Amino acid sequence: MLKKLFTYQNRLKRAHTITYKRYLYSEINFDDKMVAVFGARGVGKTTLLFQYLKELEEENKKALYISMDYPFLSGVDLIEIVEEFVEDGGEYLLLDEIHRYNDFSSYLKSIYDLYEIKVIFTGSSATSILNAKSDLSRRVTLYNLNGFSFREYLEIKYKTTYEATTVEDIIKNHIDMSKFILRSNSDILNDFKAYLKTGYYPFYFDKQTSYYQNLLNTINLTIDIDLTSLGLIEQKYTYKLKKLLEVVCESKSFEVNYTKIAAAAEISRAKLYDYIEFLNDGQMLILVDEYVKGIKKTNKPAKIYLNNTNLLFAYCDNCELGTIRETFFANQVSLKNRLNIAKQGDFLVDAKYLFEIGSKSKTFKQIKDISESFVLADDTGIGSGNKIPLWLFGFLY
């Protein structure tokens, strides 16, 4: 079995030759004994594993990559493979799509407890790992891999390099930042429009002509295979999740009426909350709560968005400009900052900064006299004062 796995590994290595390393690669502490990278299908988890595999082999470390959806692994005991690998001098185990292996949490716990071997694995759901029957939460370090930021999209497209920034830096230095970037890319607004439509998933650069078809296939696989293999939903009900995505897509982000959504998706209101959580877990949706002081949390999100703007263009016949703007901001900011719906304005970030999003003609009328409040304009290259270009928030990771 070990020989067969190494044969597959060598074949796959030839197909994974991407050298560009995503933002997350430098953030992962590979010295930890067990590391999990989770994220939506198509965001580059497998590529990250092969980049790490190459690094290990260059250091003369013995590493084994296994995709848990290999057909010949059906009915094979993972512990037996690990035992054989360790006896053969194995040091690093790279497990892809761990959620495809039955009772994976128990096996990971046993590997952690029984073997002096480092494990990095990928999965589609952080919640399923943390809520697993075996206590993995204290054994594994979790990392979330998003799709391309606008910054990464530009780096790939133009083979250039831009530094990631923070919300605070953008607020303080947005004029200088914009001028610096525009000096090397005067077409930034057209690039931004293109990114919103097709730049979030890395496979765009390989499959440009069939991008939306591949994206819809990715969504279907997430629901039909990933969420069902995790036991979150039965196969016969997956069509309801797809219907729910369509309903969310057609709904205005500021009109979250749960009774109407449940009726349109043909599901009960009680089931609706579960299904919304499942789709959020599979990174098909972003849920944003209202701002509440302290530890109190509302039992339902104030707004629901599709996870990213590419999903909007793939799923929706007509995308409202306001929804596109808000979806972009929510997707880019929520990875590393606390994001809430504001009572005045659109979003509150880190319980401190208030943002209203609109066109370059957007005024401060709705947020006037509020300290730390800003207008984000999606059709301007360089801002002024407290008016900031929306596209700059694509440089946060």
mmCIF file of C-alpha atoms in Angstrom:
data_model
loop_
_atom_site.group_PDB
_atom_site.id
_atom_site.type_symbol
_atom_site.label_atom_id
_atom_site.label_comp_id
_atom_site.label_asym_id
_atom_site.label_seq_id
_atom_site.Cartn_x
_atom_site.Cartn_y
_atom_site.Cartn_z
ATOM 1 C CA MET A 1 0.000 0.000 0.000
ATOM 2 C CA LEU A 2 2.794 2.423 0.905
ATOM 3 C CA LYS A 3 4.481 1.896 -2.458
ATOM 4 C CA LYS A 4 1.210 2.616 -4.256
ATOM 5 C CA LEU A 5 0.691 5.827 -2.280
ATOM 6 C CA PHE A 6 4.180 7.093 -3.120
ATOM 7 C CA THR A 7 3.533 6.294 -6.791
ATOM 8 C CA TYR A 8 0.373 8.407 -6.717
ATOM 9 C CA GLN A 9 2.238 11.132 -4.870
ATOM 10 C CA ASN A 10 4.919 11.333 -7.541
ATOM 11 C CA ARG A 11 2.334 11.469 -10.316
ATOM 12 C CA LEU A 12 0.431 14.276 -8.638
ATOM 13 C CA LYS A 13 3.590 16.271 -7.931
ATOM 14 C CA ARG A 14 4.117 16.685 -11.655
ATOM 15 C CA ALA A 15 0.683 18.285 -11.944
ATOM 16 C CA HIS A 16 1.164 20.679 -9.019
ATOM 17 C CA THR A 17 3.938 23.047 -10.010
ATOM 18 C CA ILE A 18 2.521 26.386 -8.836
ATOM 19 C CA THR A 19 5.221 28.403 -7.085
ATOM 20 C CA TYR A 20 3.082 31.355 -5.925
ATOM 21 C CA LYS A 21 2.411 30.973 -2.211
ATOM 22 C CA ARG A 22 -0.832 32.238 -0.760
ATOM 23 C CA TYR A 23 -1.049 34.636 2.193
ATOM 24 C CA LEU A 24 -1.651 31.777 4.618
ATOM 25 C CA TYR A 25 1.542 29.869 3.892
ATOM 26 C CA SER A 26 3.752 32.232 5.892
ATOM 27 C CA GLU A 27 1.240 32.321 8.768
ATOM 28 C CA ILE A 28 1.161 28.568 9.403
ATOM 29 C CA ASN A 29 3.349 27.264 12.206
ATOM 30 C CA PHE A 30 4.468 24.013 10.615
ATOM 31 C CA ASP A 31 6.329 23.108 13.812
ATOM 32 C CA ASP A 32 3.008 22.260 15.475
ATOM 33 C CA LYS A 33 2.376 18.538 15.670
ATOM 34 C CA MET A 34 -1.032 18.683 13.996
ATOM 35 C CA VAL A 35 -2.211 21.456 11.675
ATOM 36 C CA ALA A 36 -5.546 21.783 9.888
ATOM 37 C CA VAL A 37 -6.175 24.006 6.860
ATOM 38 C CA PHE A 38 -9.857 24.395 6.068
ATOM 39 C CA GLY A 39 -11.602 26.350 3.359
ATOM 40 C CA ALA A 40 -14.004 26.138 0.451
ATOM 41 C CA ARG A 41 -13.363 23.897 -2.517
ATOM 42 C CA GLY A 42 -11.158 25.504 -5.122
ATOM 43 C CA VAL A 43 -9.303 27.994 -2.908
ATOM 44 C CA GLY A 44 -5.948 26.185 -3.112
ATOM 45 C CA LYS A 45 -5.665 23.811 -0.138
ATOM 46 C CA THR A 46 -4.190 20.964 -2.199
ATOM 47 C CA THR A 47 -1.703 23.320 -3.854
ATOM 48 C CA LEU A 48 -0.573 24.473 -0.409
ATOM 49 C CA LEU A 49 0.041 20.858 0.641
ATOM 50 C CA PHE A 50 2.175 20.137 -2.421
ATOM 51 C CA GLN A 51 4.165 23.321 -1.900
ATOM 52 C CA TYR A 52 4.903 22.176 1.626
ATOM 53 C CA LEU A 53 5.706 18.670 0.387
ATOM 54 C CA LYS A 54 8.279 20.135 -2.002
ATOM 55 C CA GLU A 55 9.816 22.139 0.827
ATOM 56 C CA LEU A 56 10.066 19.042 3.014
ATOM 57 C CA GLU A 57 11.677 16.992 0.277
ATOM 58 C CA GLU A 58 14.232 19.737 -0.345
ATOM 59 C CA GLU A 59 15.128 19.403 3.352
ATOM 60 C CA ASN A 60 15.433 15.618 2.915
ATOM 61 C CA LYS A 61 12.419 14.966 5.142
ATOM 62 C CA LYS A 62 10.353 11.850 4.523
ATOM 63 C CA ALA A 63 6.793 12.965 3.785
ATOM 64 C CA LEU A 64 3.703 11.234 2.430
ATOM 65 C CA TYR A 65 0.730 12.893 0.732
ATOM 66 C CA ILE A 66 -2.607 11.050 0.781
ATOM 67 C CA SER A 67 -5.858 12.257 -0.711
ATOM 68 C CA MET A 68 -8.617 10.682 1.341
ATOM 69 C CA ASP A 69 -10.855 10.365 -1.723
ATOM 70 C CA TYR A 70 -8.564 7.819 -3.421
ATOM 71 C CA PRO A 71 -11.001 5.034 -4.427
ATOM 72 C CA PHE A 72 -8.602 2.267 -3.337
ATOM 73 C CA LEU A 73 -8.630 3.605 0.243
ATOM 74 C CA SER A 74 -12.226 2.525 0.743
ATOM 75 C CA GLY A 75 -12.230 0.067 3.622
ATOM 76 C CA VAL A 76 -8.504 0.569 4.311
ATOM 77 C CA ASP A 77 -7.484 1.307 7.898
ATOM 78 C CA LEU A 78 -5.645 4.630 8.027
ATOM 79 C CA ILE A 79 -3.809 3.588 11.190
ATOM 80 C CA GLU A 80 -2.262 0.644 9.358
ATOM 81 C CA ILE A 81 -0.950 3.000 6.668
ATOM 82 C CA VAL A 82 0.484 5.327 9.286
ATOM 83 C CA GLU A 83 2.065 2.422 11.153
ATOM 84 C CA GLU A 84 3.780 1.227 7.980
ATOM 85 C CA PHE A 85 4.897 4.754 7.093
ATOM 86 C CA VAL A 86 6.376 5.403 10.542
ATOM 87 C CA GLU A 87 8.219 2.074 10.507
ATOM 88 C CA ASP A 88 9.633 3.110 7.122
ATOM 89 C CA GLY A 89 11.076 6.285 8.661
ATOM 90 C CA GLY A 90 8.153 8.586 7.883
ATOM 91 C CA GLU A 91 8.191 12.021 9.498
ATOM 92 C CA TYR A 92 5.408 14.102 7.913
ATOM 93 C CA LEU A 93 1.903 13.041 6.901
ATOM 94 C CA LEU A 94 -0.128 15.272 4.571
ATOM 95 C CA LEU A 95 -3.799 14.295 4.438
ATOM 96 C CA ASP A 96 -6.039 15.978 1.867
ATOM 97 C CA GLU A 97 -9.849 16.170 2.186
ATOM 98 C CA ILE A 98 -9.902 14.483 5.564
ATOM 99 C CA HIS A 99 -13.672 14.915 5.790
ATOM 100 C CA ARG A 100 -14.016 12.203 3.131
ATOM 101 C CA TYR A 101 -12.736 9.564 5.577
ATOM 102 C CA ASN A 102 -15.283 7.985 7.882
ATOM 103 C CA ASP A 103 -14.834 8.869 11.566
ATOM 104 C CA PHE A 104 -11.744 10.887 10.693
ATOM 105 C CA SER A 105 -11.598 12.599 14.087
ATOM 106 C CA SER A 106 -11.015 9.360 15.978
ATOM 107 C CA TYR A 107 -8.217 8.393 13.596
ATOM 108 C CA LEU A 108 -6.552 11.783 13.871
ATOM 109 C CA LYS A 109 -6.712 11.607 17.663
ATOM 110 C CA SER A 110 -5.070 8.161 17.613
ATOM 111 C CA ILE A 111 -2.349 9.324 15.208
ATOM 112 C CA TYR A 112 -1.633 12.311 17.436
ATOM 113 C CA ASP A 113 -1.468 10.233 20.611
ATOM 114 C CA LEU A 114 0.368 7.167 19.314
ATOM 115 C CA TYR A 115 2.968 8.395 16.818
ATOM 116 C CA GLU A 116 5.815 10.883 16.786
ATOM 117 C CA ILE A 117 4.861 12.229 13.413
ATOM 118 C CA LYS A 118 3.712 15.650 12.233
ATOM 119 C CA VAL A 119 0.396 15.885 10.443
ATOM 120 C CA ILE A 120 -1.068 18.607 8.275
ATOM 121 C CA PHE A 121 -4.531 17.976 6.881
ATOM 122 C CA THR A 122 -7.154 19.838 4.889
ATOM 123 C CA GLY A 123 -10.911 19.842 5.244
ATOM 124 C CA SER A 124 -13.944 21.810 4.224
ATOM 125 C CA SER A 125 -15.222 22.590 7.687
ATOM 126 C CA ALA A 126 -13.658 23.902 10.876
ATOM 127 C CA THR A 127 -16.857 23.319 12.836
ATOM 128 C CA SER A 128 -16.871 19.596 12.079
ATOM 129 C CA ILE A 129 -13.309 19.345 13.379
ATOM 130 C CA LEU A 130 -13.968 21.251 16.574
ATOM 131 C CA ASN A 131 -17.290 19.527 17.221
ATOM 132 C CA ALA A 132 -15.995 16.049 16.429
ATOM 133 C CA LYS A 133 -16.719 13.202 18.832
ATOM 134 C CA SER A 134 -13.053 12.882 19.736
ATOM 135 C CA ASP A 135 -11.525 15.947 21.338
ATOM 136 C CA LEU A 136 -9.394 17.393 18.544
ATOM 137 C CA SER A 137 -9.706 21.021 19.586
ATOM 138 C CA ARG A 138 -6.754 20.895 21.989
ATOM 139 C CA ARG A 139 -4.616 18.846 19.605
ATOM 140 C CA VAL A 140 -4.959 20.664 16.304
ATOM 141 C CA THR A 141 -4.098 24.204 15.198
ATOM 142 C CA LEU A 142 -6.701 25.531 12.756
ATOM 143 C CA TYR A 143 -6.128 27.862 9.813
ATOM 144 C CA ASN A 144 -8.704 29.228 7.383
ATOM 145 C CA LEU A 145 -7.746 29.628 3.706
ATOM 146 C CA ASN A 146 -9.875 32.160 1.858
ATOM 147 C CA GLY A 147 -10.022 32.597 -1.883
ATOM 148 C CA PHE A 148 -7.840 35.221 -3.551
ATOM 149 C CA SER A 149 -7.848 38.683 -2.058
ATOM 150 C CA PHE A 150 -7.789 41.488 -4.602
ATOM 151 C CA ARG A 151 -4.105 41.934 -3.715
ATOM 152 C CA GLU A 152 -3.291 38.297 -4.521
ATOM 153 C CA TYR A 153 -5.299 38.466 -7.742
ATOM 154 C CA LEU A 154 -3.186 41.406 -8.901
ATOM 155 C CA GLU A 155 0.043 39.667 -7.896
ATOM 156 C CA ILE A 156 -0.843 36.605 -9.969
ATOM 157 C CA LYS A 157 -2.152 38.590 -12.934
ATOM 158 C CA TYR A 158 0.813 40.940 -13.185
ATOM 159 C CA LYS A 159 3.531 38.826 -11.525
ATOM 160 C CA THR A 160 4.191 41.607 -9.048
ATOM 161 C CA THR A 161 4.253 42.002 -5.266
ATOM 162 C CA TYR A 162 2.159 44.140 -2.929
ATOM 163 C CA GLU A 163 2.327 44.260 0.848
ATOM 164 C CA ALA A 164 -0.765 43.249 2.806
ATOM 165 C CA THR A 165 -2.099 45.937 5.116
ATOM 166 C CA THR A 166 -4.569 46.482 7.968
ATOM 167 C CA VAL A 167 -7.828 48.375 8.414
ATOM 168 C CA GLU A 168 -6.042 50.879 10.654
ATOM 169 C CA ASP A 169 -3.308 51.515 8.089
ATOM 170 C CA ILE A 170 -5.838 52.029 5.314
ATOM 171 C CA ILE A 171 -7.715 54.594 7.396
ATOM 172 C CA LYS A 172 -4.532 56.509 8.247
ATOM 173 C CA ASN A 173 -2.667 56.231 4.959
ATOM 174 C CA HIS A 174 -5.202 55.496 2.202
ATOM 175 C CA ILE A 175 -4.212 58.438 0.003
ATOM 176 C CA ASP A 176 -0.517 57.521 -0.052
ATOM 177 C CA MET A 177 -1.375 53.828 -0.492
ATOM 178 C CA SER A 178 -3.654 54.539 -3.442
ATOM 179 C CA LYS A 179 -1.099 56.784 -5.143
ATOM 180 C CA PHE A 180 1.653 54.179 -4.696
ATOM 181 C CA ILE A 181 -0.448 51.375 -6.198
ATOM 182 C CA LEU A 182 -1.767 53.537 -9.031
ATOM 183 C CA ARG A 183 1.778 54.412 -10.062
ATOM 184 C CA SER A 184 2.299 50.776 -11.026
ATOM 185 C CA ASN A 185 -1.297 50.095 -12.122
ATOM 186 C CA SER A 186 -3.306 52.952 -13.560
ATOM 187 C CA ASP A 187 -6.076 50.525 -14.566
ATOM 188 C CA ILE A 188 -6.875 49.502 -11.002
ATOM 189 C CA LEU A 189 -10.635 50.196 -11.233
ATOM 190 C CA ASN A 190 -11.075 47.944 -14.271
ATOM 191 C CA ASP A 191 -9.022 45.249 -12.550
ATOM 192 C CA PHE A 192 -11.264 45.613 -9.515
ATOM 193 C CA LYS A 193 -14.397 45.129 -11.620
ATOM 194 C CA ALA A 194 -12.864 42.035 -13.207
ATOM 195 C CA TYR A 195 -11.885 40.630 -9.798
ATOM 196 C CA LEU A 196 -15.402 41.041 -8.458
ATOM 197 C CA LYS A 197 -16.709 38.889 -11.314
ATOM 198 C CA THR A 198 -14.034 36.237 -11.749
ATOM 199 C CA GLY A 199 -11.013 36.742 -9.484
ATOM 200 C CA TYR A 200 -11.785 35.022 -6.191
ATOM 201 C CA TYR A 201 -11.056 31.369 -6.971
ATOM 202 C CA PRO A 202 -7.491 30.506 -8.071
ATOM 203 C CA PHE A 203 -8.691 28.082 -10.761
ATOM 204 C CA TYR A 204 -9.837 31.093 -12.804
ATOM 205 C CA PHE A 205 -6.337 31.442 -14.221
ATOM 206 C CA ASP A 206 -6.490 27.873 -15.558
ATOM 207 C CA LYS A 207 -10.130 27.779 -16.660
ATOM 208 C CA GLN A 208 -11.083 31.269 -17.751
ATOM 209 C CA THR A 209 -13.459 30.291 -20.564
ATOM 210 C CA SER A 210 -15.475 27.883 -18.407
ATOM 211 C CA TYR A 211 -15.024 29.646 -15.078
ATOM 212 C CA TYR A 212 -18.660 29.964 -14.018
ATOM 213 C CA GLN A 213 -19.489 26.395 -15.017
ATOM 214 C CA ASN A 214 -16.569 25.155 -12.938
ATOM 215 C CA LEU A 215 -17.638 27.386 -10.075
ATOM 216 C CA LEU A 216 -21.184 26.003 -10.129
ATOM 217 C CA ASN A 217 -19.743 22.479 -10.209
ATOM 218 C CA THR A 218 -17.644 23.362 -7.180
ATOM 219 C CA ILE A 219 -20.731 24.568 -5.313
ATOM 220 C CA ASN A 220 -22.605 21.365 -6.160
ATOM 221 C CA LEU A 221 -19.710 19.195 -4.996
ATOM 222 C CA THR A 222 -19.504 21.131 -1.731
ATOM 223 C CA ILE A 223 -23.165 20.466 -1.024
ATOM 224 C CA ASP A 224 -23.567 16.987 -2.553
ATOM 225 C CA ILE A 225 -20.333 15.485 -1.244
ATOM 226 C CA ASP A 226 -18.663 17.571 1.473
ATOM 227 C CA LEU A 227 -21.678 18.502 3.572
ATOM 228 C CA THR A 228 -23.197 15.030 3.228
ATOM 229 C CA SER A 229 -19.928 13.239 4.086
ATOM 230 C CA LEU A 230 -19.725 15.356 7.231
ATOM 231 C CA GLY A 231 -23.190 14.143 8.179
ATOM 232 C CA LEU A 232 -24.644 17.653 8.136
ATOM 233 C CA ILE A 233 -27.421 16.848 5.676
ATOM 234 C CA GLU A 234 -28.927 13.830 3.964
ATOM 235 C CA GLN A 235 -28.388 13.486 0.223
ATOM 236 C CA LYS A 236 -32.123 13.665 -0.486
ATOM 237 C CA TYR A 237 -32.279 17.185 0.977
ATOM 238 C CA THR A 238 -29.276 18.747 -0.765
ATOM 239 C CA TYR A 239 -31.515 20.365 -3.379
ATOM 240 C CA LYS A 240 -32.990 22.465 -0.571
ATOM 241 C CA LEU A 241 -29.578 23.990 0.184
ATOM 242 C CA LYS A 242 -29.111 24.841 -3.489
ATOM 243 C CA LYS A 243 -32.564 26.398 -3.527
ATOM 244 C CA LEU A 244 -31.660 28.386 -0.410
ATOM 245 C CA LEU A 245 -28.561 29.778 -2.128
ATOM 246 C CA GLU A 246 -30.726 30.963 -5.021
ATOM 247 C CA VAL A 247 -33.165 32.645 -2.636
ATOM 248 C CA VAL A 248 -30.368 34.413 -0.734
ATOM 249 C CA CYS A 249 -28.928 35.536 -4.060
ATOM 250 C CA GLU A 250 -32.242 37.054 -5.119
ATOM 251 C CA SER A 251 -32.866 38.718 -1.737
ATOM 252 C CA LYS A 252 -31.695 42.225 -0.958
ATOM 253 C CA SER A 253 -29.038 42.103 1.746
ATOM 254 C CA PHE A 254 -30.874 44.666 3.846
ATOM 255 C CA GLU A 255 -34.150 42.720 3.751
ATOM 256 C CA VAL A 256 -33.493 39.502 5.667
ATOM 257 C CA ASN A 257 -37.013 38.197 6.172
ATOM 258 C CA TYR A 258 -36.671 34.657 7.484
ATOM 259 C CA THR A 259 -40.319 33.772 6.978
ATOM 260 C CA LYS A 260 -40.160 34.774 3.299
ATOM 261 C CA ILE A 261 -36.815 33.041 2.773
ATOM 262 C CA ALA A 262 -38.120 29.806 4.309
ATOM 263 C CA ALA A 263 -41.234 29.899 2.143
ATOM 264 C CA ALA A 264 -39.292 30.669 -1.047
ATOM 265 C CA ALA A 265 -36.782 27.882 -0.341
ATOM 266 C CA GLU A 266 -39.628 25.494 0.533
ATOM 267 C CA ILE A 267 -38.246 24.595 3.954
ATOM 268 C CA SER A 268 -39.526 25.053 7.486
ATOM 269 C CA ARG A 269 -38.361 28.062 9.464
ATOM 270 C CA ALA A 270 -36.831 25.723 12.052
ATOM 271 C CA LYS A 271 -34.751 23.964 9.386
ATOM 272 C CA LEU A 272 -33.802 27.269 7.791
ATOM 273 C CA TYR A 273 -31.427 28.223 10.602
ATOM 274 C CA ASP A 274 -29.671 24.836 10.379
ATOM 275 C CA TYR A 275 -29.295 25.069 6.621
ATOM 276 C CA ILE A 276 -27.922 28.609 6.836
ATOM 277 C CA GLU A 277 -25.305 27.388 9.322
ATOM 278 C CA PHE A 278 -24.409 24.437 7.060
ATOM 279 C CA LEU A 279 -23.842 26.732 4.083
ATOM 280 C CA ASN A 280 -21.852 29.126 6.227
ATOM 281 C CA ASP A 281 -19.781 26.175 7.429
ATOM 282 C CA GLY A 282 -19.107 25.194 3.817
ATOM 283 C CA GLN A 283 -18.124 28.820 3.079
ATOM 284 C CA MET A 284 -21.002 29.362 0.721
ATOM 285 C CA LEU A 285 -22.449 32.151 2.895
ATOM 286 C CA ILE A 286 -21.236 34.908 5.194
ATOM 287 C CA LEU A 287 -23.382 35.661 8.238
ATOM 288 C CA VAL A 288 -23.024 39.057 9.892
ATOM 289 C CA ASP A 289 -24.525 39.825 13.294
ATOM 290 C CA GLU A 290 -25.654 43.129 14.700
ATOM 291 C CA TYR A 291 -23.218 44.736 17.106
ATOM 292 C CA VAL A 292 -23.966 43.743 20.693
ATOM 293 C CA LYS A 293 -21.794 44.722 23.638
ATOM 294 C CA GLY A 294 -20.380 42.000 25.853
ATOM 295 C CA ILE A 295 -20.746 38.289 25.190
ATOM 296 C CA LYS A 296 -24.413 38.370 24.277
ATOM 297 C CA LYS A 297 -25.100 37.093 20.775
ATOM 298 C CA THR A 298 -28.262 37.207 18.711
ATOM 299 C CA ASN A 299 -29.752 33.874 17.675
ATOM 300 C CA LYS A 300 -29.893 34.807 14.018
ATOM 301 C CA PRO A 301 -27.673 36.907 11.754
ATOM 302 C CA ALA A 302 -28.748 40.414 10.842
ATOM 303 C CA LYS A 303 -27.580 39.979 7.240
ATOM 304 C CA ILE A 304 -26.812 37.036 4.990
ATOM 305 C CA TYR A 305 -24.496 37.291 2.009
ATOM 306 C CA LEU A 306 -23.207 34.805 -0.507
ATOM 307 C CA ASN A 307 -19.602 34.159 0.496
ATOM 308 C CA ASN A 308 -17.996 36.216 -2.275
ATOM 309 C CA THR A 309 -18.879 38.339 -5.280
ATOM 310 C CA ASN A 310 -17.957 35.623 -7.806
ATOM 311 C CA LEU A 311 -20.768 33.481 -6.374
ATOM 312 C CA LEU A 312 -23.137 36.401 -6.916
ATOM 313 C CA PHE A 313 -22.274 36.624 -10.605
ATOM 314 C CA ALA A 314 -22.412 32.842 -11.017
ATOM 315 C CA TYR A 315 -25.744 32.358 -9.249
ATOM 316 C CA CYS A 316 -27.696 35.563 -9.822
ATOM 317 C CA ASP A 317 -29.279 36.784 -13.016
ATOM 318 C CA ASN A 318 -29.151 40.375 -11.798
ATOM 319 C CA CYS A 319 -26.659 41.443 -9.145
ATOM 320 C CA GLU A 320 -27.555 44.612 -7.267
ATOM 321 C CA LEU A 321 -24.590 46.967 -7.093
ATOM 322 C CA GLY A 322 -25.130 47.617 -3.390
ATOM 323 C CA THR A 323 -25.074 43.897 -2.628
ATOM 324 C CA ILE A 324 -21.885 43.431 -4.664
ATOM 325 C CA ARG A 325 -20.149 46.189 -2.728
ATOM 326 C CA GLU A 326 -21.219 44.886 0.662
ATOM 327 C CA THR A 327 -20.389 41.275 -0.208
ATOM 328 C CA PHE A 328 -16.851 42.258 -1.222
ATOM 329 C CA PHE A 329 -16.289 44.227 1.972
ATOM 330 C CA ALA A 330 -17.731 41.499 4.218
ATOM 331 C CA ASN A 331 -15.634 38.811 2.531
ATOM 332 C CA GLN A 332 -12.330 40.669 2.673
ATOM 333 C CA VAL A 333 -12.675 42.214 6.130
ATOM 334 C CA SER A 334 -14.240 39.356 8.107
ATOM 335 C CA LEU A 335 -11.198 37.079 7.744
ATOM 336 C CA LYS A 336 -9.091 38.996 10.263
ATOM 337 C CA ASN A 337 -11.413 41.567 11.819
ATOM 338 C CA ARG A 338 -14.614 41.558 13.811
ATOM 339 C CA LEU A 339 -17.429 42.594 11.512
ATOM 340 C CA ASN A 340 -20.926 43.669 12.568
ATOM 341 C CA ILE A 341 -23.949 45.351 11.070
ATOM 342 C CA ALA A 342 -24.213 48.923 12.298
ATOM 343 C CA LYS A 343 -27.354 50.737 13.399
ATOM 344 C CA GLN A 344 -26.108 53.754 11.447
ATOM 345 C CA GLY A 345 -24.079 53.156 8.316
ATOM 346 C CA ASP A 346 -23.436 49.711 6.873
ATOM 347 C CA PHE A 347 -20.712 47.999 8.906
ATOM 348 C CA LEU A 348 -18.919 48.354 12.211
ATOM 349 C CA VAL A 349 -15.382 46.938 12.257
ATOM 350 C CA ASP A 350 -13.683 45.901 15.496
ATOM 351 C CA ALA A 351 -16.418 47.713 17.446
ATOM 352 C CA LYS A 352 -14.710 50.972 16.491
ATOM 353 C CA TYR A 353 -14.745 51.955 12.828
ATOM 354 C CA LEU A 354 -18.035 52.759 11.080
ATOM 355 C CA PHE A 355 -18.258 52.348 7.297
ATOM 356 C CA GLU A 356 -20.880 53.436 4.801
ATOM 357 C CA ILE A 357 -20.425 51.980 1.301
ATOM 358 C CA GLY A 358 -21.516 53.578 -1.966
ATOM 359 C CA SER A 359 -20.412 55.398 -5.107
ATOM 360 C CA LYS A 360 -17.969 58.300 -5.233
ATOM 361 C CA SER A 361 -20.938 60.677 -4.889
ATOM 362 C CA LYS A 362 -21.924 59.082 -1.565
ATOM 363 C CA THR A 363 -22.222 61.685 1.197
ATOM 364 C CA PHE A 364 -21.705 61.472 4.952
ATOM 365 C CA LYS A 365 -25.364 62.277 5.630
ATOM 366 C CA GLN A 366 -26.149 58.915 7.291
ATOM 367 C CA ILE A 367 -23.060 58.923 9.502
ATOM 368 C CA LYS A 368 -22.424 62.617 10.080
ATOM 369 C CA ASP A 369 -21.194 63.664 13.519
ATOM 370 C CA ILE A 370 -20.068 60.088 14.306
ATOM 371 C CA SER A 371 -16.402 59.759 15.181
ATOM 372 C CA GLU A 372 -14.303 57.181 13.321
ATOM 373 C CA SER A 373 -16.828 57.042 10.470
ATOM 374 C CA PHE A 374 -15.869 56.637 6.812
ATOM 375 C CA VAL A 375 -17.403 56.455 3.358
ATOM 376 C CA LEU A 376 -16.085 53.767 0.999
ATOM 377 C CA ALA A 377 -16.418 54.585 -2.705
ATOM 378 C CA ASP A 378 -16.218 51.744 -5.216
ATOM 379 C CA ASP A 379 -15.588 53.861 -8.308
ATOM 380 C CA THR A 380 -12.759 56.113 -7.254
ATOM 381 C CA GLY A 381 -9.013 55.606 -7.547
ATOM 382 C CA ILE A 382 -7.872 57.987 -4.819
ATOM 383 C CA GLY A 383 -9.938 59.145 -1.870
ATOM 384 C CA SER A 384 -9.756 62.228 0.322
ATOM 385 C CA GLY A 385 -10.194 62.775 4.028
ATOM 386 C CA ASN A 386 -12.611 60.175 5.369
ATOM 387 C CA LYS A 387 -13.675 58.993 1.908
ATOM 388 C CA ILE A 388 -11.666 55.877 1.002
ATOM 389 C CA PRO A 389 -11.568 53.760 -2.184
ATOM 390 C CA LEU A 390 -13.403 50.485 -1.590
ATOM 391 C CA TRP A 391 -10.838 48.463 -3.571
ATOM 392 C CA LEU A 392 -8.126 49.173 -0.976
ATOM 393 C CA PHE A 393 -9.865 46.756 1.398
ATOM 394 C CA GLY A 394 -8.819 44.004 -0.982
ATOM 395 C CA PHE A 395 -5.272 44.400 0.367
ATOM 396 C CA LEU A 396 -5.982 43.117 3.887
ATOM 397 C CA TYR A 397 -4.569 39.621 3.242
#
